PDB file of C-alpha atoms in Angstrom:
ATOM      1  CA  UNK A   1      -0.508  10.186  -4.811  1.00 43.00           C
ATOM      2  CA  UNK A   2      -3.371   8.602  -2.630  1.00 43.00           C
ATOM      3  CA  UNK A   3      -6.480   6.675  -4.630  1.00 43.00           C
ATOM      4  CA  UNK A   4      -9.633   7.086  -2.588  1.00 40.00           C
ATOM      5  CA  UNK A   5     -13.387   6.261  -3.895  1.00 40.00           C
ATOM      6  CA  UNK A   6     -15.978   8.243  -3.205  1.00 41.00           C
ATOM      7  CA  UNK A   7     -18.964   5.555  -3.496  1.00 47.00           C
ATOM      8  CA  UNK A   8     -18.568   3.071  -0.137  1.00 56.00           C
ATOM      9  CA  UNK A   9     -20.287  -0.186  -0.773  1.00 58.00           C
ATOM     10  CA  UNK A  10     -21.030  -1.976   2.633  1.00 60.00           C
ATOM     11  CA  UNK A  11     -18.519  -4.405   4.403  1.00 65.00           C
ATOM     12  CA  UNK A  12     -19.619  -7.516   5.069  1.00 62.00           C
ATOM     13  CA  UNK A  13     -18.193  -8.331   8.775  1.00 64.00           C
ATOM     14  CA  UNK A  14     -18.312 -11.855   8.271  1.00 67.00           C
ATOM     15  CA  UNK A  15     -15.652 -11.266   5.022  1.00 81.00           C
ATOM     16  CA  UNK A  16     -11.771 -10.645   5.167  1.00 89.00           C
ATOM     17  CA  UNK A  17     -10.537  -7.223   4.250  1.00 90.00           C
ATOM     18  CA  UNK A  18      -8.893  -8.553   0.949  1.00 94.00           C
ATOM     19  CA  UNK A  19      -9.555 -11.343  -1.349  1.00 95.00           C
ATOM     20  CA  UNK A  20      -8.431 -12.713  -4.571  1.00 96.00           C
ATOM     21  CA  UNK A  21      -9.114 -15.572  -6.338  1.00 96.00           C
ATOM     22  CA  UNK A  22      -7.266 -16.836  -9.777  1.00 96.00           C
ATOM     23  CA  UNK A  23      -6.526 -13.441 -10.653  1.00 96.00           C
ATOM     24  CA  UNK A  24      -4.946 -12.693 -14.567  1.00 96.00           C
ATOM     25  CA  UNK A  25      -4.008  -9.332 -15.894  1.00 95.00           C
ATOM     26  CA  UNK A  26      -2.431  -9.735 -19.568  1.00 90.00           C
ATOM     27  CA  UNK A  27      -0.944  -7.668 -22.351  1.00 86.00           C
ATOM     28  CA  UNK A  28      -0.169  -8.211 -26.123  1.00 82.00           C
ATOM     29  CA  UNK A  29       3.148  -7.566 -27.456  1.00 80.00           C
ATOM     30  CA  UNK A  30       3.911  -8.269 -31.049  1.00 79.00           C
ATOM     31  CA  UNK A  31       1.085 -10.103 -31.358  1.00 78.00           C
ATOM     32  CA  UNK A  32       1.590 -12.633 -28.483  1.00 85.00           C
ATOM     33  CA  UNK A  33      -0.080 -12.470 -25.238  1.00 85.00           C
ATOM     34  CA  UNK A  34       1.511 -12.461 -22.029  1.00 89.00           C
ATOM     35  CA  UNK A  35       1.001 -12.854 -17.998  1.00 92.00           C
ATOM     36  CA  UNK A  36       1.668  -9.782 -15.845  1.00 94.00           C
ATOM     37  CA  UNK A  37      -0.203 -11.720 -13.041  1.00 96.00           C
ATOM     38  CA  UNK A  38      -1.575 -15.309 -13.531  1.00 96.00           C
ATOM     39  CA  UNK A  39      -3.515 -17.144 -10.991  1.00 96.00           C
ATOM     40  CA  UNK A  40      -3.196 -15.105  -7.830  1.00 97.00           C
ATOM     41  CA  UNK A  41      -5.112 -16.378  -5.183  1.00 97.00           C
ATOM     42  CA  UNK A  42      -4.659 -15.118  -1.495  1.00 97.00           C
ATOM     43  CA  UNK A  43      -6.509 -13.847   1.520  1.00 96.00           C
ATOM     44  CA  UNK A  44      -5.457 -10.899   3.789  1.00 96.00           C
ATOM     45  CA  UNK A  45      -7.088 -10.779   7.309  1.00 94.00           C
ATOM     46  CA  UNK A  46      -8.083  -7.753   9.329  1.00 93.00           C
ATOM     47  CA  UNK A  47      -5.024  -6.264  10.621  1.00 94.00           C
ATOM     48  CA  UNK A  48      -2.477  -8.504   8.898  1.00 97.00           C
ATOM     49  CA  UNK A  49       0.898  -7.031   7.493  1.00 97.00           C
ATOM     50  CA  UNK A  50       2.057  -8.774   4.257  1.00 98.00           C
ATOM     51  CA  UNK A  51       5.609  -8.176   2.452  1.00 98.00           C
ATOM     52  CA  UNK A  52       5.827  -8.559  -1.312  1.00 97.00           C
ATOM     53  CA  UNK A  53       9.101  -9.300  -2.734  1.00 97.00           C
ATOM     54  CA  UNK A  54      10.477 -10.471  -6.116  1.00 95.00           C
ATOM     55  CA  UNK A  55      12.215  -9.303  -9.010  1.00 94.00           C
ATOM     56  CA  UNK A  56      12.257  -6.177 -10.965  1.00 92.00           C
ATOM     57  CA  UNK A  57       8.822  -7.276 -13.431  1.00 92.00           C
ATOM     58  CA  UNK A  58       7.659  -9.875 -11.303  1.00 95.00           C
ATOM     59  CA  UNK A  59       4.233  -7.825 -11.277  1.00 95.00           C
ATOM     60  CA  UNK A  60       4.410  -5.965  -7.528  1.00 96.00           C
ATOM     61  CA  UNK A  61       3.041  -2.761  -8.664  1.00 95.00           C
ATOM     62  CA  UNK A  62       0.459  -4.454 -10.973  1.00 96.00           C
ATOM     63  CA  UNK A  63      -0.995  -6.278  -8.185  1.00 97.00           C
ATOM     64  CA  UNK A  64      -1.075  -3.202  -5.702  1.00 96.00           C
ATOM     65  CA  UNK A  65      -2.816  -1.037  -8.588  1.00 94.00           C
ATOM     66  CA  UNK A  66      -5.364  -3.910  -8.992  1.00 94.00           C
ATOM     67  CA  UNK A  67      -6.212  -3.805  -5.386  1.00 93.00           C
ATOM     68  CA  UNK A  68      -6.391  -0.056  -5.577  1.00 90.00           C
ATOM     69  CA  UNK A  69      -8.859  -0.067  -8.488  1.00 88.00           C
ATOM     70  CA  UNK A  70      -6.019   1.132 -11.130  1.00 89.00           C
ATOM     71  CA  UNK A  71      -6.170  -1.441 -13.306  1.00 92.00           C
ATOM     72  CA  UNK A  72      -8.728  -4.327 -13.971  1.00 92.00           C
ATOM     73  CA  UNK A  73      -8.027  -8.033 -13.857  1.00 94.00           C
ATOM     74  CA  UNK A  74      -8.859  -9.790 -17.116  1.00 94.00           C
ATOM     75  CA  UNK A  75     -10.175 -12.682 -15.349  1.00 94.00           C
ATOM     76  CA  UNK A  76     -11.080 -13.852 -11.755  1.00 95.00           C
ATOM     77  CA  UNK A  77     -12.492 -12.270  -8.249  1.00 94.00           C
ATOM     78  CA  UNK A  78     -11.111  -9.176  -6.553  1.00 94.00           C
ATOM     79  CA  UNK A  79     -13.465  -8.202  -3.326  1.00 91.00           C
ATOM     80  CA  UNK A  80     -12.786  -5.805  -0.580  1.00 91.00           C
ATOM     81  CA  UNK A  81     -14.644  -6.913   2.799  1.00 88.00           C
ATOM     82  CA  UNK A  82     -16.817  -8.768   0.424  1.00 85.00           C
ATOM     83  CA  UNK A  83     -17.583  -6.261  -2.390  1.00 80.00           C
ATOM     84  CA  UNK A  84     -16.169  -5.196  -5.553  1.00 75.00           C
ATOM     85  CA  UNK A  85     -12.941  -2.631  -5.192  1.00 63.00           C
ATOM     86  CA  UNK A  86     -14.701  -0.333  -7.808  1.00 62.00           C
ATOM     87  CA  UNK A  87     -17.214   0.352  -4.554  1.00 57.00           C
ATOM     88  CA  UNK A  88     -14.737   1.184  -1.837  1.00 65.00           C
ATOM     89  CA  UNK A  89     -13.141   4.312  -0.599  1.00 70.00           C
ATOM     90  CA  UNK A  90     -11.359   2.689   2.437  1.00 81.00           C
ATOM     91  CA  UNK A  91      -8.433   1.899   0.316  1.00 87.00           C
ATOM     92  CA  UNK A  92      -5.235   4.061   0.358  1.00 87.00           C
ATOM     93  CA  UNK A  93      -2.731   3.550  -2.569  1.00 88.00           C
ATOM     94  CA  UNK A  94       1.000   4.926  -2.031  1.00 87.00           C
ATOM     95  CA  UNK A  95       3.123   4.486  -5.220  1.00 85.00           C
ATOM     96  CA  UNK A  96       6.855   4.769  -5.748  1.00 84.00           C
ATOM     97  CA  UNK A  97       8.340   8.197  -5.020  1.00 77.00           C
ATOM     98  CA  UNK A  98      10.048   7.944  -8.372  1.00 74.00           C
ATOM     99  CA  UNK A  99       6.353   8.679  -9.901  1.00 74.00           C
ATOM    100  CA  UNK A 100       5.181  11.531  -7.286  1.00 75.00           C
ATOM    101  CA  UNK A 101       5.537  15.384  -8.583  1.00 74.00           C
ATOM    102  CA  UNK A 102       7.219  16.958  -5.389  1.00 72.00           C
ATOM    103  CA  UNK A 103       7.738  20.087  -7.148  1.00 76.00           C
ATOM    104  CA  UNK A 104       3.999  20.205  -7.042  1.00 81.00           C
ATOM    105  CA  UNK A 105       3.006  23.769  -4.733  1.00 85.00           C
ATOM    106  CA  UNK A 106       1.384  22.067  -1.494  1.00 90.00           C
ATOM    107  CA  UNK A 107       2.113  21.985   2.237  1.00 94.00           C
ATOM    108  CA  UNK A 108       2.352  18.887   4.194  1.00 93.00           C
ATOM    109  CA  UNK A 109      -0.864  19.998   6.014  1.00 93.00           C
ATOM    110  CA  UNK A 110      -2.784  20.433   2.077  1.00 91.00           C
ATOM    111  CA  UNK A 111      -1.547  16.733   1.227  1.00 90.00           C
ATOM    112  CA  UNK A 112      -2.987  14.941   4.540  1.00 91.00           C
ATOM    113  CA  UNK A 113      -6.293  17.277   4.289  1.00 88.00           C
ATOM    114  CA  UNK A 114      -6.729  15.858   0.896  1.00 84.00           C
ATOM    115  CA  UNK A 115      -7.151  12.231   2.650  1.00 78.00           C
ATOM    116  CA  UNK A 116     -10.391  14.013   4.274  1.00 78.00           C
ATOM    117  CA  UNK A 117     -12.573  14.431   0.637  1.00 72.00           C
ATOM    118  CA  UNK A 118     -14.566  11.948   1.063  1.00 68.00           C
ATOM    119  CA  UNK A 119     -15.819  12.841   4.505  1.00 58.00           C
ATOM    120  CA  UNK A 120     -15.926  16.335   3.675  1.00 56.00           C
ATOM    121  CA  UNK A 121     -16.711  15.946  -0.282  1.00 56.00           C
ATOM    122  CA  UNK A 122     -15.659  18.217  -2.995  1.00 55.00           C
ATOM    123  CA  UNK A 123     -15.387  21.771  -3.377  1.00 56.00           C
ATOM    124  CA  UNK A 124     -16.635  21.931   0.559  1.00 61.00           C
ATOM    125  CA  UNK A 125     -14.974  23.600   3.120  1.00 70.00           C
ATOM    126  CA  UNK A 126     -13.185  21.511   6.037  1.00 67.00           C
ATOM    127  CA  UNK A 127     -14.836  21.361   9.289  1.00 74.00           C
ATOM    128  CA  UNK A 128     -13.253  21.596  12.926  1.00 82.00           C
ATOM    129  CA  UNK A 129     -13.405  18.117  12.809  1.00 84.00           C
ATOM    130  CA  UNK A 130     -11.609  17.222   9.741  1.00 85.00           C
ATOM    131  CA  UNK A 131      -8.679  19.769  10.962  1.00 87.00           C
ATOM    132  CA  UNK A 132      -8.542  18.058  14.044  1.00 90.00           C
ATOM    133  CA  UNK A 133      -8.207  14.869  12.711  1.00 88.00           C
ATOM    134  CA  UNK A 134      -5.537  16.342  10.168  1.00 91.00           C
ATOM    135  CA  UNK A 135      -3.737  17.536  13.631  1.00 92.00           C
ATOM    136  CA  UNK A 136      -3.931  14.345  14.888  1.00 92.00           C
ATOM    137  CA  UNK A 137      -2.730  12.151  11.839  1.00 91.00           C
ATOM    138  CA  UNK A 138       0.626  14.549  11.565  1.00 94.00           C
ATOM    139  CA  UNK A 139       0.969  14.072  15.154  1.00 93.00           C
ATOM    140  CA  UNK A 140       0.970  10.250  15.279  1.00 91.00           C
ATOM    141  CA  UNK A 141       3.794   9.740  12.495  1.00 91.00           C
ATOM    142  CA  UNK A 142       6.157  12.833  13.976  1.00 92.00           C
ATOM    143  CA  UNK A 143       5.510  15.435  11.875  1.00 94.00           C
ATOM    144  CA  UNK A 144       3.266  17.963  12.907  1.00 95.00           C
ATOM    145  CA  UNK A 145       5.934  20.839  12.916  1.00 95.00           C
ATOM    146  CA  UNK A 146       6.320  20.525   9.379  1.00 95.00           C
ATOM    147  CA  UNK A 147       2.824  21.136   8.829  1.00 94.00           C
ATOM    148  CA  UNK A 148       3.143  24.065   6.634  1.00 94.00           C
ATOM    149  CA  UNK A 149       6.254  23.041   4.769  1.00 94.00           C
ATOM    150  CA  UNK A 150       6.145  22.492   1.166  1.00 93.00           C
ATOM    151  CA  UNK A 151       6.304  18.791   0.575  1.00 91.00           C
ATOM    152  CA  UNK A 152       9.360  19.397  -1.997  1.00 90.00           C
ATOM    153  CA  UNK A 153      11.545  20.521   0.978  1.00 92.00           C
ATOM    154  CA  UNK A 154      11.204  17.698   3.208  1.00 92.00           C
ATOM    155  CA  UNK A 155      13.548  14.427   3.128  1.00 90.00           C
ATOM    156  CA  UNK A 156      12.532  10.821   1.694  1.00 88.00           C
ATOM    157  CA  UNK A 157      11.530   9.616   4.794  1.00 89.00           C
ATOM    158  CA  UNK A 158       9.605  12.619   5.673  1.00 91.00           C
ATOM    159  CA  UNK A 159       7.319  12.235   2.439  1.00 90.00           C
ATOM    160  CA  UNK A 160       6.703   9.087   3.343  1.00 88.00           C
ATOM    161  CA  UNK A 161       5.220   9.966   6.595  1.00 91.00           C
ATOM    162  CA  UNK A 162       3.495  12.717   4.912  1.00 91.00           C
ATOM    163  CA  UNK A 163       1.882   9.678   2.944  1.00 87.00           C
ATOM    164  CA  UNK A 164       0.679   7.639   5.871  1.00 88.00           C
ATOM    165  CA  UNK A 165      -0.788  10.705   7.743  1.00 90.00           C
ATOM    166  CA  UNK A 166      -2.853  10.897   4.896  1.00 88.00           C
ATOM    167  CA  UNK A 167      -3.919   7.086   5.050  1.00 85.00           C
ATOM    168  CA  UNK A 168      -4.806   7.909   8.589  1.00 87.00           C
ATOM    169  CA  UNK A 169      -6.585  10.732   7.960  1.00 87.00           C
ATOM    170  CA  UNK A 170      -8.539   8.799   4.774  1.00 85.00           C
ATOM    171  CA  UNK A 171      -9.389   6.519   7.586  1.00 84.00           C
ATOM    172  CA  UNK A 172      -8.333   3.790   5.471  1.00 87.00           C
ATOM    173  CA  UNK A 173      -8.828   0.022   5.963  1.00 90.00           C
ATOM    174  CA  UNK A 174      -6.231  -1.092   3.259  1.00 93.00           C
ATOM    175  CA  UNK A 175      -2.987   0.194   2.929  1.00 94.00           C
ATOM    176  CA  UNK A 176      -1.060  -0.577   0.131  1.00 94.00           C
ATOM    177  CA  UNK A 177       2.673   0.667  -0.155  1.00 95.00           C
ATOM    178  CA  UNK A 178       5.004   0.365  -3.022  1.00 94.00           C
ATOM    179  CA  UNK A 179       8.768   0.209  -2.521  1.00 93.00           C
ATOM    180  CA  UNK A 180       7.935   2.950   0.165  1.00 91.00           C
ATOM    181  CA  UNK A 181      11.625   2.458   1.636  1.00 91.00           C
ATOM    182  CA  UNK A 182      13.434   2.744  -1.732  1.00 88.00           C
ATOM    183  CA  UNK A 183      16.640   5.333  -1.172  1.00 86.00           C
ATOM    184  CA  UNK A 184      15.720   5.925   2.349  1.00 90.00           C
ATOM    185  CA  UNK A 185      18.328   5.390   5.180  1.00 90.00           C
ATOM    186  CA  UNK A 186      18.587   2.952   8.218  1.00 92.00           C
ATOM    187  CA  UNK A 187      17.027   5.619  10.953  1.00 92.00           C
ATOM    188  CA  UNK A 188      14.477   6.352   8.583  1.00 91.00           C
ATOM    189  CA  UNK A 189      13.520   2.829   7.514  1.00 92.00           C
ATOM    190  CA  UNK A 190      13.128   1.983  11.118  1.00 93.00           C
ATOM    191  CA  UNK A 191      10.344   5.133  11.858  1.00 92.00           C
ATOM    192  CA  UNK A 192       8.243   3.727   8.864  1.00 92.00           C
ATOM    193  CA  UNK A 193       8.076  -0.151  10.513  1.00 94.00           C
ATOM    194  CA  UNK A 194       7.764   1.788  13.545  1.00 93.00           C
ATOM    195  CA  UNK A 195       4.100   3.430  12.375  1.00 92.00           C
ATOM    196  CA  UNK A 196       3.416   0.333  10.830  1.00 92.00           C
ATOM    197  CA  UNK A 197       3.432  -1.534  13.925  1.00 93.00           C
ATOM    198  CA  UNK A 198       1.614   1.326  15.390  1.00 91.00           C
ATOM    199  CA  UNK A 199      -1.181   0.889  12.762  1.00 91.00           C
ATOM    200  CA  UNK A 200      -1.880  -2.687  14.378  1.00 92.00           C
ATOM    201  CA  UNK A 201      -4.187  -1.148  17.096  1.00 91.00           C
ATOM    202  CA  UNK A 202      -6.352   0.072  14.286  1.00 90.00           C
ATOM    203  CA  UNK A 203      -6.494  -3.158  12.884  1.00 91.00           C
ATOM    204  CA  UNK A 204      -5.060  -1.726   9.110  1.00 93.00           C
ATOM    205  CA  UNK A 205      -4.899  -4.476   7.086  1.00 95.00           C
ATOM    206  CA  UNK A 206      -1.052  -3.759   4.859  1.00 96.00           C
ATOM    207  CA  UNK A 207      -0.025  -4.826   1.793  1.00 97.00           C
ATOM    208  CA  UNK A 208       4.010  -3.625   1.193  1.00 97.00           C
ATOM    209  CA  UNK A 209       5.818  -4.127  -1.720  1.00 97.00           C
ATOM    210  CA  UNK A 210       9.851  -4.269  -0.374  1.00 96.00           C
ATOM    211  CA  UNK A 211      13.132  -4.790  -1.973  1.00 91.00           C
ATOM    212  CA  UNK A 212      15.117  -5.869   1.037  1.00 92.00           C
ATOM    213  CA  UNK A 213      14.646  -9.392   1.497  1.00 94.00           C
ATOM    214  CA  UNK A 214      15.831  -9.315   5.176  1.00 93.00           C
ATOM    215  CA  UNK A 215      13.158  -6.806   5.861  1.00 95.00           C
ATOM    216  CA  UNK A 216      10.451  -9.390   5.045  1.00 95.00           C
ATOM    217  CA  UNK A 217      10.605 -11.077   8.624  1.00 95.00           C
ATOM    218  CA  UNK A 218       9.291  -7.951  10.319  1.00 95.00           C
ATOM    219  CA  UNK A 219       5.647  -8.881   8.272  1.00 97.00           C
ATOM    220  CA  UNK A 220       3.223 -11.277   9.169  1.00 97.00           C
ATOM    221  CA  UNK A 221       3.585 -13.475   5.960  1.00 98.00           C
ATOM    222  CA  UNK A 222       5.076 -12.347   2.773  1.00 98.00           C
ATOM    223  CA  UNK A 223       4.044 -13.356  -0.622  1.00 98.00           C
ATOM    224  CA  UNK A 224       7.165 -13.875  -3.233  1.00 97.00           C
ATOM    225  CA  UNK A 225       5.787 -13.441  -6.588  1.00 97.00           C
ATOM    226  CA  UNK A 226       7.076 -14.010 -10.312  1.00 96.00           C
ATOM    227  CA  UNK A 227       4.327 -13.325 -12.702  1.00 95.00           C
ATOM    228  CA  UNK A 228       2.391 -15.896 -10.042  1.00 96.00           C
ATOM    229  CA  UNK A 229       2.579 -16.644  -6.517  1.00 97.00           C
ATOM    230  CA  UNK A 230       5.748 -18.720  -5.797  1.00 97.00           C
ATOM    231  CA  UNK A 231       5.237 -19.039  -2.267  1.00 97.00           C
ATOM    232  CA  UNK A 232       3.417 -17.275   0.783  1.00 98.00           C
ATOM    233  CA  UNK A 233       3.663 -17.697   4.335  1.00 97.00           C
ATOM    234  CA  UNK A 234       6.243 -17.029   7.290  1.00 96.00           C
ATOM    235  CA  UNK A 235       9.337 -15.817   5.132  1.00 95.00           C
ATOM    236  CA  UNK A 236      11.562 -18.001   7.148  1.00 94.00           C
ATOM    237  CA  UNK A 237       9.606 -20.963   5.804  1.00 95.00           C
ATOM    238  CA  UNK A 238       9.202 -19.711   2.365  1.00 96.00           C
ATOM    239  CA  UNK A 239      12.452 -17.789   1.377  1.00 95.00           C
ATOM    240  CA  UNK A 240      14.212 -21.261   1.002  1.00 94.00           C
ATOM    241  CA  UNK A 241      16.822 -21.645  -1.817  1.00 92.00           C
ATOM    242  CA  UNK A 242      14.849 -23.101  -4.249  1.00 94.00           C
ATOM    243  CA  UNK A 243      11.802 -20.947  -3.714  1.00 95.00           C
ATOM    244  CA  UNK A 244      14.134 -17.897  -4.757  1.00 94.00           C
ATOM    245  CA  UNK A 245      15.936 -19.807  -7.626  1.00 93.00           C
ATOM    246  CA  UNK A 246      12.210 -20.043  -9.237  1.00 93.00           C
ATOM    247  CA  UNK A 247      11.371 -16.178  -8.491  1.00 94.00           C
ATOM    248  CA  UNK A 248      14.674 -14.698  -9.248  1.00 91.00           C
ATOM    249  CA  UNK A 249      16.272 -17.732 -11.312  1.00 84.00           C
ATOM    250  CA  UNK A 250      19.996 -16.711  -9.819  1.00 63.00           C
ATOM    251  CA  UNK A 251      21.656 -16.067  -6.885  1.00 50.00           C
ATOM    252  CA  UNK A 252      20.227 -14.469  -4.215  1.00 53.00           C
ATOM    253  CA  UNK A 253      22.280 -12.763  -1.478  1.00 49.00           C
ATOM    254  CA  UNK A 254      19.847 -11.659   1.617  1.00 54.00           C
ATOM    255  CA  UNK A 255      21.681  -9.073   3.686  1.00 49.00           C
ATOM    256  CA  UNK A 256      22.269  -9.775   7.318  1.00 47.00           C
ATOM    257  CA  UNK A 257      22.619 -13.793   6.066  1.00 44.00           C
TER     258      UNK A 257
END
């Protein structure tokens, strides 16, 4: 559900939380080399919230997995606070809900406590402080009363809040979310956005893949992606007909417009 590292590299205070420079990720198919990502370069500032948009197969999930350290680049530089991603445990990655086994018998509290593993250590008991952090994290996302529920019993919106609570317990500084709003109703989406807005007080940098282009206006910047970065900036400035045609290759209707 989440990825977190046990080996922590020192953070350079003069470095941005996330920096990618000329990143390539490729694969072979029928003897030919294809790019999953090509020449990806951008930075995320401290506390910045960035939307990642593009068509299916554009490389959004690949990019998030790359930053999380699940995948490796063929070429380029990827730094977290000035150091390689493999040396950090300040990253929380939330995959698409369809990739999670919701039948696994574990409670909400247990899932969030897993975010404390790097503080507790493997095979060690949680201390009073860890339990307090978990309780506070659950309360902050409004699901403390669900602490002893099985995760399979929760709604989609509640499950996503469990993931965010776990990131809070992890004390993440870089939160990566892959389509967390997929399948959620409008009230549930609003709750998620309210929580993300609250995370600004912690200076958590967020990179979030979304499907609904109209929601990109809620973010500081938007990356329009299709293997390569088509455009990056404020959504009202980069989501032009020309750029959308480059990214999607056809007519795109933005909800609400």
